[in-house]
Amino acid sequence: MSGNTSSALKNIKNKQRRQKVFGEIKQAKSKQKHKLRAERAKEERENPELREQRLVENVPETIDSKRVYDETIAAEVEGEDEFQAYFADAAKEPKILLTTSAGAKKPAYEFADMLLDFLPNTTFIKRQKEFSMVDMSKFCANRDYTTLMVINEDKKKVTGLSMIHLPEGPSFYFSVTSIVDGKRIKGHGRATDHLPELVLNNFNSRFGKTVGRLFQSIFPRQPELQGRQVITLHNQRDYIFFRRHRYVFRNEEKVGLQELGPQFTLKLRRMQKGIKGETVWEHRPDMERDKKKFYL
């Protein structure tokens, strides 16, 4: 809204009158905007080159387009990180302990069931209040678990997922949103017990490669391709979208995808070396307002 319009509205003391004038101004601007669009569309129909020129010049800026490519990433040797010991052992397979934050309610257990449906070799244990994150990490490391996962719940809503690579970290905290159970997806398929194939899209930065290694460490390295199941973690503008599908071979030439579910979205909020402390990361309803960002 222009400065002149704001000044004119401030001079109107009656609230109802001020709202009416504001509505009239807004409606007039909308009509003018649609009129210009109609005129531009007519010109572009007569001269298609104008539309091509407009699309070339009016490219919106996004987080991805503003990033500067780091050439040193491609030159790095994959594996020289905290996950090196895990991936260096060819016989090592993921072994996950899954639990919840203290005092969790039904939504956390329902989300745990979703995770158990596609995470192989995962054990769920009900959280005991007397055990801290550090205590549980030591317990898991002594029993050859490779990852500790903790579902965070606040006010009967799943808000986050903590993941600790064992035995020495690093530790990650993801906020969790947009959870959809597979049963609520129209036309969903029924998953089998076959080990899924893992697809990671757009994890290109230094942080992204580290997060990608984390996800690789919780799935077996040799998927059972006969099950035709694939799990996709797609990073777009630093939101990680989880999807699970099954390949459907319609004929010798056409291949489709049938969604199995669940669906949810992750966003990295914390990452640190070592084992994280519970008082710093758990039970933080203000986590969504954290200004620190990780560019994946």
PDB file of C-alpha atoms in Angstrom:
ATOM      1  CA  MET A   1       0.000   0.000   0.000  1.00  0.00           C
ATOM      2  CA  SER A   2       1.383   3.423  -1.001  1.00  0.00           C
ATOM      3  CA  GLY A   3       2.197   6.139   1.518  1.00  0.00           C
ATOM      4  CA  ASN A   4      -0.536   8.439   0.184  1.00  0.00           C
ATOM      5  CA  THR A   5      -3.184   5.736   0.648  1.00  0.00           C
ATOM      6  CA  SER A   6      -2.022   5.029   4.207  1.00  0.00           C
ATOM      7  CA  SER A   7      -2.173   8.722   5.074  1.00  0.00           C
ATOM      8  CA  ALA A   8      -5.671   9.030   3.614  1.00  0.00           C
ATOM      9  CA  LEU A   9      -6.929   6.083   5.662  1.00  0.00           C
ATOM     10  CA  LYS A  10      -5.395   7.448   8.865  1.00  0.00           C
ATOM     11  CA  ASN A  11      -7.393  10.649   8.423  1.00  0.00           C
ATOM     12  CA  ILE A  12     -10.675   8.679   8.487  1.00  0.00           C
ATOM     13  CA  LYS A  13     -11.609   8.430  12.157  1.00  0.00           C
ATOM     14  CA  ASN A  14     -14.670   6.198  11.751  1.00  0.00           C
ATOM     15  CA  LYS A  15     -13.544   2.551  11.769  1.00  0.00           C
ATOM     16  CA  GLN A  16     -16.374   1.203   9.593  1.00  0.00           C
ATOM     17  CA  ARG A  17     -15.903   3.978   7.057  1.00  0.00           C
ATOM     18  CA  ARG A  18     -12.142   3.350   7.053  1.00  0.00           C
ATOM     19  CA  GLN A  19     -12.659  -0.369   6.420  1.00  0.00           C
ATOM     20  CA  LYS A  20     -15.088   0.377   3.585  1.00  0.00           C
ATOM     21  CA  VAL A  21     -12.655   2.766   1.902  1.00  0.00           C
ATOM     22  CA  PHE A  22      -9.831   0.262   2.305  1.00  0.00           C
ATOM     23  CA  GLY A  23     -11.982  -2.424   0.645  1.00  0.00           C
ATOM     24  CA  GLU A  24     -12.824  -0.111  -2.250  1.00  0.00           C
ATOM     25  CA  ILE A  25      -9.151   0.748  -2.792  1.00  0.00           C
ATOM     26  CA  LYS A  26      -8.169  -2.914  -2.655  1.00  0.00           C
ATOM     27  CA  GLN A  27     -10.917  -3.868  -5.114  1.00  0.00           C
ATOM     28  CA  ALA A  28      -9.869  -1.096  -7.523  1.00  0.00           C
ATOM     29  CA  LYS A  29      -6.245  -2.278  -7.432  1.00  0.00           C
ATOM     30  CA  SER A  30      -7.371  -5.857  -8.065  1.00  0.00           C
ATOM     31  CA  LYS A  31      -9.431  -4.777 -11.097  1.00  0.00           C
ATOM     32  CA  GLN A  32      -6.478  -2.829 -12.474  1.00  0.00           C
ATOM     33  CA  LYS A  33      -4.203  -5.824 -11.968  1.00  0.00           C
ATOM     34  CA  HIS A  34      -6.587  -8.163 -13.820  1.00  0.00           C
ATOM     35  CA  LYS A  35      -6.988  -5.605 -16.614  1.00  0.00           C
ATOM     36  CA  LEU A  36      -3.220  -5.409 -17.114  1.00  0.00           C
ATOM     37  CA  ARG A  37      -2.971  -9.213 -17.110  1.00  0.00           C
ATOM     38  CA  ALA A  38      -5.715  -9.471 -19.756  1.00  0.00           C
ATOM     39  CA  GLU A  39      -3.971  -6.877 -21.936  1.00  0.00           C
ATOM     40  CA  ARG A  40      -0.632  -8.649 -21.546  1.00  0.00           C
ATOM     41  CA  ALA A  41      -2.190 -12.024 -22.387  1.00  0.00           C
ATOM     42  CA  LYS A  42      -3.722 -10.547 -25.560  1.00  0.00           C
ATOM     43  CA  GLU A  43      -0.366  -9.096 -26.641  1.00  0.00           C
ATOM     44  CA  GLU A  44       1.406 -12.395 -25.953  1.00  0.00           C
ATOM     45  CA  ARG A  45      -1.154 -14.364 -27.963  1.00  0.00           C
ATOM     46  CA  GLU A  46      -0.449 -12.085 -30.918  1.00  0.00           C
ATOM     47  CA  ASN A  47       3.298 -12.178 -30.333  1.00  0.00           C
ATOM     48  CA  PRO A  48       4.469 -15.381 -28.521  1.00  0.00           C
ATOM     49  CA  GLU A  49       8.023 -14.037 -28.303  1.00  0.00           C
ATOM     50  CA  LEU A  50       6.868 -11.533 -25.677  1.00  0.00           C
ATOM     51  CA  ARG A  51       5.816 -14.350 -23.357  1.00  0.00           C
ATOM     52  CA  GLU A  52       9.134 -16.157 -23.786  1.00  0.00           C
ATOM     53  CA  GLN A  53      11.005 -12.945 -23.024  1.00  0.00           C
ATOM     54  CA  ARG A  54       8.897 -12.316 -19.901  1.00  0.00           C
ATOM     55  CA  LEU A  55       9.507 -15.818 -18.552  1.00  0.00           C
ATOM     56  CA  VAL A  56      13.260 -15.466 -19.099  1.00  0.00           C
ATOM     57  CA  GLU A  57      13.427 -12.108 -17.314  1.00  0.00           C
ATOM     58  CA  ASN A  58      11.017 -12.855 -14.435  1.00  0.00           C
ATOM     59  CA  VAL A  59      12.712 -15.796 -12.751  1.00  0.00           C
ATOM     60  CA  PRO A  60      11.807 -15.836  -9.025  1.00  0.00           C
ATOM     61  CA  GLU A  61      14.640 -16.018  -6.515  1.00  0.00           C
ATOM     62  CA  THR A  62      14.598 -19.004  -4.169  1.00  0.00           C
ATOM     63  CA  ILE A  63      16.865 -20.403  -1.474  1.00  0.00           C
ATOM     64  CA  ASP A  64      18.254 -22.874  -4.006  1.00  0.00           C
ATOM     65  CA  SER A  65      18.923 -20.257  -6.699  1.00  0.00           C
ATOM     66  CA  LYS A  66      20.766 -17.965  -4.257  1.00  0.00           C
ATOM     67  CA  ARG A  67      23.210 -20.643  -3.164  1.00  0.00           C
ATOM     68  CA  VAL A  68      26.794 -20.511  -4.340  1.00  0.00           C
ATOM     69  CA  TYR A  69      28.089 -23.853  -5.537  1.00  0.00           C
ATOM     70  CA  ASP A  70      31.065 -25.082  -3.523  1.00  0.00           C
ATOM     71  CA  GLU A  71      33.478 -26.809  -5.909  1.00  0.00           C
ATOM     72  CA  THR A  72      35.455 -28.335  -3.048  1.00  0.00           C
ATOM     73  CA  ILE A  73      32.530 -30.620  -2.138  1.00  0.00           C
ATOM     74  CA  ALA A  74      32.931 -32.682  -5.296  1.00  0.00           C
ATOM     75  CA  ALA A  75      36.650 -33.084  -4.586  1.00  0.00           C
ATOM     76  CA  GLU A  76      36.141 -34.437  -1.075  1.00  0.00           C
ATOM     77  CA  VAL A  77      36.517 -38.148  -0.443  1.00  0.00           C
ATOM     78  CA  GLU A  78      33.186 -39.482   0.784  1.00  0.00           C
ATOM     79  CA  GLY A  79      33.471 -41.307   4.071  1.00  0.00           C
ATOM     80  CA  GLU A  80      35.947 -39.054   5.908  1.00  0.00           C
ATOM     81  CA  ASP A  81      33.405 -38.058   8.564  1.00  0.00           C
ATOM     82  CA  GLU A  82      31.736 -39.328  11.731  1.00  0.00           C
ATOM     83  CA  PHE A  83      30.088 -42.131   9.745  1.00  0.00           C
ATOM     84  CA  GLN A  84      33.354 -43.456   8.342  1.00  0.00           C
ATOM     85  CA  ALA A  85      33.720 -46.301  10.842  1.00  0.00           C
ATOM     86  CA  TYR A  86      30.179 -47.508  10.177  1.00  0.00           C
ATOM     87  CA  PHE A  87      30.465 -47.580   6.399  1.00  0.00           C
ATOM     88  CA  ALA A  88      34.003 -48.993   6.483  1.00  0.00           C
ATOM     89  CA  ASP A  89      32.650 -52.199   8.068  1.00  0.00           C
ATOM     90  CA  ALA A  90      30.969 -54.000   5.162  1.00  0.00           C
ATOM     91  CA  ALA A  91      29.252 -56.431   7.533  1.00  0.00           C
ATOM     92  CA  LYS A  92      27.747 -53.689   9.678  1.00  0.00           C
ATOM     93  CA  GLU A  93      23.959 -53.421   9.462  1.00  0.00           C
ATOM     94  CA  PRO A  94      21.701 -50.805  11.074  1.00  0.00           C
ATOM     95  CA  LYS A  95      20.313 -51.642  14.495  1.00  0.00           C
ATOM     96  CA  ILE A  96      17.953 -48.971  15.808  1.00  0.00           C
ATOM     97  CA  LEU A  97      16.414 -48.309  19.208  1.00  0.00           C
ATOM     98  CA  LEU A  98      13.243 -46.221  18.964  1.00  0.00           C
ATOM     99  CA  THR A  99      11.595 -44.489  21.911  1.00  0.00           C
ATOM    100  CA  THR A 100       9.713 -41.288  22.776  1.00  0.00           C
ATOM    101  CA  SER A 101      10.150 -38.226  24.950  1.00  0.00           C
ATOM    102  CA  ALA A 102       9.168 -38.639  28.597  1.00  0.00           C
ATOM    103  CA  GLY A 103       5.424 -38.728  29.219  1.00  0.00           C
ATOM    104  CA  ALA A 104       4.491 -39.158  25.569  1.00  0.00           C
ATOM    105  CA  LYS A 105       0.870 -39.722  24.611  1.00  0.00           C
ATOM    106  CA  LYS A 106      -0.979 -41.570  21.842  1.00  0.00           C
ATOM    107  CA  PRO A 107       0.227 -39.466  18.852  1.00  0.00           C
ATOM    108  CA  ALA A 108       3.859 -40.325  19.584  1.00  0.00           C
ATOM    109  CA  TYR A 109       3.069 -44.056  19.716  1.00  0.00           C
ATOM    110  CA  GLU A 110       1.098 -43.825  16.474  1.00  0.00           C
ATOM    111  CA  PHE A 111       4.045 -42.145  14.771  1.00  0.00           C
ATOM    112  CA  ALA A 112       6.337 -44.829  16.200  1.00  0.00           C
ATOM    113  CA  ASP A 113       4.152 -47.476  14.535  1.00  0.00           C
ATOM    114  CA  MET A 114       4.583 -45.655  11.210  1.00  0.00           C
ATOM    115  CA  LEU A 115       8.369 -45.660  11.590  1.00  0.00           C
ATOM    116  CA  LEU A 116       8.468 -49.311  12.617  1.00  0.00           C
ATOM    117  CA  ASP A 117       6.557 -50.195   9.455  1.00  0.00           C
ATOM    118  CA  PHE A 118       9.455 -49.232   7.171  1.00  0.00           C
ATOM    119  CA  LEU A 119      12.574 -49.164   9.388  1.00  0.00           C
ATOM    120  CA  PRO A 120      14.069 -52.674   9.472  1.00  0.00           C
ATOM    121  CA  ASN A 121      15.797 -54.091  12.545  1.00  0.00           C
ATOM    122  CA  THR A 122      14.224 -51.519  14.847  1.00  0.00           C
ATOM    123  CA  THR A 123      13.232 -52.108  18.473  1.00  0.00           C
ATOM    124  CA  PHE A 124      10.717 -49.906  20.266  1.00  0.00           C
ATOM    125  CA  ILE A 125      11.037 -49.413  24.029  1.00  0.00           C
ATOM    126  CA  LYS A 126       8.700 -47.290  26.132  1.00  0.00           C
ATOM    127  CA  ARG A 127      10.524 -44.318  27.592  1.00  0.00           C
ATOM    128  CA  GLN A 128      11.367 -44.383  31.274  1.00  0.00           C
ATOM    129  CA  LYS A 129      11.580 -40.930  32.860  1.00  0.00           C
ATOM    130  CA  GLU A 130      14.643 -41.753  34.957  1.00  0.00           C
ATOM    131  CA  PHE A 131      16.832 -42.347  31.884  1.00  0.00           C
ATOM    132  CA  SER A 132      18.356 -39.343  30.110  1.00  0.00           C
ATOM    133  CA  MET A 133      19.389 -39.179  26.470  1.00  0.00           C
ATOM    134  CA  VAL A 134      23.013 -39.731  27.488  1.00  0.00           C
ATOM    135  CA  ASP A 135      22.043 -42.776  29.594  1.00  0.00           C
ATOM    136  CA  MET A 136      20.067 -44.281  26.710  1.00  0.00           C
ATOM    137  CA  SER A 137      22.913 -43.624  24.282  1.00  0.00           C
ATOM    138  CA  LYS A 138      25.371 -45.491  26.512  1.00  0.00           C
ATOM    139  CA  PHE A 139      22.870 -48.335  26.943  1.00  0.00           C
ATOM    140  CA  CYS A 140      22.424 -48.624  23.171  1.00  0.00           C
ATOM    141  CA  ALA A 141      26.133 -48.335  22.331  1.00  0.00           C
ATOM    142  CA  ASN A 142      26.954 -51.155  24.773  1.00  0.00           C
ATOM    143  CA  ARG A 143      24.457 -53.400  22.940  1.00  0.00           C
ATOM    144  CA  ASP A 144      25.704 -52.651  19.405  1.00  0.00           C
ATOM    145  CA  TYR A 145      22.866 -50.368  18.403  1.00  0.00           C
ATOM    146  CA  THR A 146      23.909 -48.031  15.601  1.00  0.00           C
ATOM    147  CA  THR A 147      21.223 -45.352  16.028  1.00  0.00           C
ATOM    148  CA  LEU A 148      19.041 -43.992  18.820  1.00  0.00           C
ATOM    149  CA  MET A 149      15.824 -42.334  17.651  1.00  0.00           C
ATOM    150  CA  VAL A 150      13.578 -40.347  20.003  1.00  0.00           C
ATOM    151  CA  ILE A 151      10.151 -39.051  18.994  1.00  0.00           C
ATOM    152  CA  ASN A 152       9.455 -35.679  20.597  1.00  0.00           C
ATOM    153  CA  GLU A 153       5.885 -34.785  21.492  1.00  0.00           C
ATOM    154  CA  ASP A 154       4.456 -31.547  22.848  1.00  0.00           C
ATOM    155  CA  LYS A 155       0.804 -31.008  23.849  1.00  0.00           C
ATOM    156  CA  LYS A 156      -0.307 -34.293  22.238  1.00  0.00           C
ATOM    157  CA  LYS A 157       1.331 -33.449  18.931  1.00  0.00           C
ATOM    158  CA  VAL A 158       4.462 -34.949  17.402  1.00  0.00           C
ATOM    159  CA  THR A 159       6.870 -32.047  16.979  1.00  0.00           C
ATOM    160  CA  GLY A 160      10.292 -33.554  16.366  1.00  0.00           C
ATOM    161  CA  LEU A 161      12.596 -36.485  15.875  1.00  0.00           C
ATOM    162  CA  SER A 162      16.013 -36.781  17.513  1.00  0.00           C
ATOM    163  CA  MET A 163      18.538 -39.109  15.877  1.00  0.00           C
ATOM    164  CA  ILE A 164      21.888 -40.000  17.432  1.00  0.00           C
ATOM    165  CA  HIS A 165      24.486 -41.983  15.511  1.00  0.00           C
ATOM    166  CA  LEU A 166      26.216 -44.383  17.885  1.00  0.00           C
ATOM    167  CA  PRO A 167      28.548 -44.843  19.621  1.00  0.00           C
ATOM    168  CA  GLU A 168      29.868 -41.257  19.583  1.00  0.00           C
ATOM    169  CA  GLY A 169      27.486 -39.116  17.537  1.00  0.00           C
ATOM    170  CA  PRO A 170      26.823 -36.845  15.760  1.00  0.00           C
ATOM    171  CA  SER A 171      23.358 -35.879  17.033  1.00  0.00           C
ATOM    172  CA  PHE A 172      20.524 -34.421  14.986  1.00  0.00           C
ATOM    173  CA  TYR A 173      17.155 -32.876  15.771  1.00  0.00           C
ATOM    174  CA  PHE A 174      14.485 -32.566  13.061  1.00  0.00           C
ATOM    175  CA  SER A 175      11.139 -30.869  13.420  1.00  0.00           C
ATOM    176  CA  VAL A 176       8.310 -33.048  12.065  1.00  0.00           C
ATOM    177  CA  THR A 177       5.225 -31.703  10.289  1.00  0.00           C
ATOM    178  CA  SER A 178       2.508 -32.767   7.839  1.00  0.00           C
ATOM    179  CA  ILE A 179       2.191 -36.353   9.066  1.00  0.00           C
ATOM    180  CA  VAL A 180      -0.214 -38.429   6.989  1.00  0.00           C
ATOM    181  CA  ASP A 181      -0.869 -42.086   7.760  1.00  0.00           C
ATOM    182  CA  GLY A 182      -0.710 -44.351   4.721  1.00  0.00           C
ATOM    183  CA  LYS A 183      -4.303 -45.477   5.335  1.00  0.00           C
ATOM    184  CA  ARG A 184      -5.500 -41.928   4.637  1.00  0.00           C
ATOM    185  CA  ILE A 185      -3.792 -41.740   1.227  1.00  0.00           C
ATOM    186  CA  LYS A 186      -6.234 -42.343  -1.612  1.00  0.00           C
ATOM    187  CA  GLY A 187      -5.331 -45.392  -3.681  1.00  0.00           C
ATOM    188  CA  HIS A 188      -2.532 -46.434  -1.343  1.00  0.00           C
ATOM    189  CA  GLY A 189      -0.920 -49.854  -1.619  1.00  0.00           C
ATOM    190  CA  ARG A 190      -0.042 -52.367   1.056  1.00  0.00           C
ATOM    191  CA  ALA A 191       3.635 -52.577   1.978  1.00  0.00           C
ATOM    192  CA  THR A 192       5.511 -55.860   2.278  1.00  0.00           C
ATOM    193  CA  ASP A 193       8.430 -56.836   4.510  1.00  0.00           C
ATOM    194  CA  HIS A 194      11.008 -56.449   1.727  1.00  0.00           C
ATOM    195  CA  LEU A 195      13.950 -54.139   2.428  1.00  0.00           C
ATOM    196  CA  PRO A 196      13.324 -50.883   0.520  1.00  0.00           C
ATOM    197  CA  GLU A 197      15.568 -49.057  -1.892  1.00  0.00           C
ATOM    198  CA  LEU A 198      16.663 -45.624  -0.623  1.00  0.00           C
ATOM    199  CA  VAL A 199      16.678 -42.563  -2.893  1.00  0.00           C
ATOM    200  CA  LEU A 200      18.192 -39.269  -1.674  1.00  0.00           C
ATOM    201  CA  ASN A 201      17.466 -36.179  -3.765  1.00  0.00           C
ATOM    202  CA  ASN A 202      19.249 -32.835  -3.630  1.00  0.00           C
ATOM    203  CA  PHE A 203      21.505 -33.315  -0.586  1.00  0.00           C
ATOM    204  CA  ASN A 204      24.346 -31.363  -2.186  1.00  0.00           C
ATOM    205  CA  SER A 205      25.875 -29.039   0.414  1.00  0.00           C
ATOM    206  CA  ARG A 206      28.291 -30.049   3.171  1.00  0.00           C
ATOM    207  CA  PHE A 207      25.445 -30.269   5.670  1.00  0.00           C
ATOM    208  CA  GLY A 208      23.353 -32.064   3.070  1.00  0.00           C
ATOM    209  CA  LYS A 209      25.957 -34.768   2.528  1.00  0.00           C
ATOM    210  CA  THR A 210      26.232 -35.332   6.286  1.00  0.00           C
ATOM    211  CA  VAL A 211      22.450 -35.619   6.639  1.00  0.00           C
ATOM    212  CA  GLY A 212      22.375 -37.964   3.652  1.00  0.00           C
ATOM    213  CA  ARG A 213      24.950 -40.205   5.327  1.00  0.00           C
ATOM    214  CA  LEU A 214      22.748 -40.269   8.433  1.00  0.00           C
ATOM    215  CA  PHE A 215      19.766 -41.540   6.439  1.00  0.00           C
ATOM    216  CA  GLN A 216      21.948 -44.081   4.632  1.00  0.00           C
ATOM    217  CA  SER A 217      23.083 -45.429   8.002  1.00  0.00           C
ATOM    218  CA  ILE A 218      19.540 -46.355   9.121  1.00  0.00           C
ATOM    219  CA  PHE A 219      18.697 -48.467   6.063  1.00  0.00           C
ATOM    220  CA  PRO A 220      20.358 -51.735   4.983  1.00  0.00           C
ATOM    221  CA  ARG A 221      22.850 -51.342   2.163  1.00  0.00           C
ATOM    222  CA  GLN A 222      21.419 -54.136   0.036  1.00  0.00           C
ATOM    223  CA  PRO A 223      17.717 -53.567  -0.744  1.00  0.00           C
ATOM    224  CA  GLU A 224      15.492 -56.453  -1.788  1.00  0.00           C
ATOM    225  CA  LEU A 225      14.657 -55.255  -5.281  1.00  0.00           C
ATOM    226  CA  GLN A 226      12.065 -57.968  -5.806  1.00  0.00           C
ATOM    227  CA  GLY A 227       9.854 -56.084  -3.337  1.00  0.00           C
ATOM    228  CA  ARG A 228       9.794 -53.092  -5.741  1.00  0.00           C
ATOM    229  CA  GLN A 229       9.630 -50.679  -2.800  1.00  0.00           C
ATOM    230  CA  VAL A 230      11.457 -47.371  -2.688  1.00  0.00           C
ATOM    231  CA  ILE A 231      11.791 -44.733   0.026  1.00  0.00           C
ATOM    232  CA  THR A 232      12.500 -41.219  -1.198  1.00  0.00           C
ATOM    233  CA  LEU A 233      13.865 -38.389   0.905  1.00  0.00           C
ATOM    234  CA  HIS A 234      13.612 -35.265  -1.222  1.00  0.00           C
ATOM    235  CA  ASN A 235      15.226 -32.032  -0.053  1.00  0.00           C
ATOM    236  CA  GLN A 236      13.574 -28.903  -1.391  1.00  0.00           C
ATOM    237  CA  ARG A 237      14.385 -25.502   0.099  1.00  0.00           C
ATOM    238  CA  ASP A 238      15.739 -27.291   3.190  1.00  0.00           C
ATOM    239  CA  TYR A 239      12.524 -29.194   3.867  1.00  0.00           C
ATOM    240  CA  ILE A 240      12.949 -32.970   3.596  1.00  0.00           C
ATOM    241  CA  PHE A 241       9.873 -34.721   2.210  1.00  0.00           C
ATOM    242  CA  PHE A 242       9.480 -38.413   3.069  1.00  0.00           C
ATOM    243  CA  ARG A 243       7.590 -40.625   0.622  1.00  0.00           C
ATOM    244  CA  ARG A 244       7.311 -44.388   0.145  1.00  0.00           C
ATOM    245  CA  HIS A 245       6.208 -45.980  -3.135  1.00  0.00           C
ATOM    246  CA  ARG A 246       6.090 -49.275  -4.961  1.00  0.00           C
ATOM    247  CA  TYR A 247       7.022 -49.711  -8.608  1.00  0.00           C
ATOM    248  CA  VAL A 248       4.073 -50.918 -10.685  1.00  0.00           C
ATOM    249  CA  PHE A 249       4.945 -52.439 -14.062  1.00  0.00           C
ATOM    250  CA  ARG A 250       1.910 -51.780 -16.239  1.00  0.00           C
ATOM    251  CA  ASN A 251       3.450 -53.398 -19.321  1.00  0.00           C
ATOM    252  CA  GLU A 252       6.869 -53.937 -20.876  1.00  0.00           C
ATOM    253  CA  GLU A 253       7.345 -50.217 -21.486  1.00  0.00           C
ATOM    254  CA  LYS A 254       5.376 -48.327 -18.822  1.00  0.00           C
ATOM    255  CA  VAL A 255       6.263 -48.177 -15.126  1.00  0.00           C
ATOM    256  CA  GLY A 256       4.147 -46.381 -12.515  1.00  0.00           C
ATOM    257  CA  LEU A 257       4.368 -45.628  -8.803  1.00  0.00           C
ATOM    258  CA  GLN A 258       1.848 -46.581  -6.151  1.00  0.00           C
ATOM    259  CA  GLU A 259       2.159 -44.700  -2.882  1.00  0.00           C
ATOM    260  CA  LEU A 260       2.337 -46.789   0.269  1.00  0.00           C
ATOM    261  CA  GLY A 261       2.722 -44.091   2.915  1.00  0.00           C
ATOM    262  CA  PRO A 262       3.231 -42.632   5.383  1.00  0.00           C
ATOM    263  CA  GLN A 263       4.021 -39.052   4.445  1.00  0.00           C
ATOM    264  CA  PHE A 264       5.765 -36.484   6.622  1.00  0.00           C
ATOM    265  CA  THR A 265       8.143 -33.545   6.371  1.00  0.00           C
ATOM    266  CA  LEU A 266      11.397 -33.030   8.265  1.00  0.00           C
ATOM    267  CA  LYS A 267      13.463 -29.901   8.805  1.00  0.00           C
ATOM    268  CA  LEU A 268      16.882 -29.938  10.433  1.00  0.00           C
ATOM    269  CA  ARG A 269      16.909 -27.720  13.530  1.00  0.00           C
ATOM    270  CA  ARG A 270      19.991 -28.884  15.449  1.00  0.00           C
ATOM    271  CA  MET A 271      23.173 -30.759  14.641  1.00  0.00           C
ATOM    272  CA  GLN A 272      26.166 -31.244  16.889  1.00  0.00           C
ATOM    273  CA  LYS A 273      29.110 -33.542  17.349  1.00  0.00           C
ATOM    274  CA  GLY A 274      28.903 -36.114  20.098  1.00  0.00           C
ATOM    275  CA  ILE A 275      25.865 -37.102  22.168  1.00  0.00           C
ATOM    276  CA  LYS A 276      23.369 -34.327  22.742  1.00  0.00           C
ATOM    277  CA  GLY A 277      22.170 -33.301  26.173  1.00  0.00           C
ATOM    278  CA  GLU A 278      18.475 -33.766  26.890  1.00  0.00           C
ATOM    279  CA  THR A 279      17.932 -30.417  28.584  1.00  0.00           C
ATOM    280  CA  VAL A 280      19.112 -28.552  25.491  1.00  0.00           C
ATOM    281  CA  TRP A 281      17.010 -30.254  22.836  1.00  0.00           C
ATOM    282  CA  GLU A 282      13.970 -31.953  24.282  1.00  0.00           C
ATOM    283  CA  HIS A 283      10.694 -30.280  25.271  1.00  0.00           C
ATOM    284  CA  ARG A 284      11.340 -27.084  23.326  1.00  0.00           C
ATOM    285  CA  PRO A 285       8.029 -25.778  21.919  1.00  0.00           C
ATOM    286  CA  ASP A 286       9.892 -22.678  20.670  1.00  0.00           C
ATOM    287  CA  MET A 287      12.016 -24.799  18.354  1.00  0.00           C
ATOM    288  CA  GLU A 288      10.062 -23.609  15.310  1.00  0.00           C
ATOM    289  CA  ARG A 289      11.143 -20.050  16.080  1.00  0.00           C
ATOM    290  CA  ASP A 290      14.825 -20.950  16.077  1.00  0.00           C
ATOM    291  CA  LYS A 291      16.606 -18.517  13.746  1.00  0.00           C
ATOM    292  CA  LYS A 292      19.532 -20.818  13.031  1.00  0.00           C
ATOM    293  CA  LYS A 293      19.195 -22.449   9.609  1.00  0.00           C
ATOM    294  CA  PHE A 294      20.941 -25.339   7.923  1.00  0.00           C
ATOM    295  CA  TYR A 295      21.255 -25.219   4.167  1.00  0.00           C
ATOM    296  CA  LEU A 296      21.124 -28.728   2.777  1.00  0.00           C
TER     297      LEU A 296
END
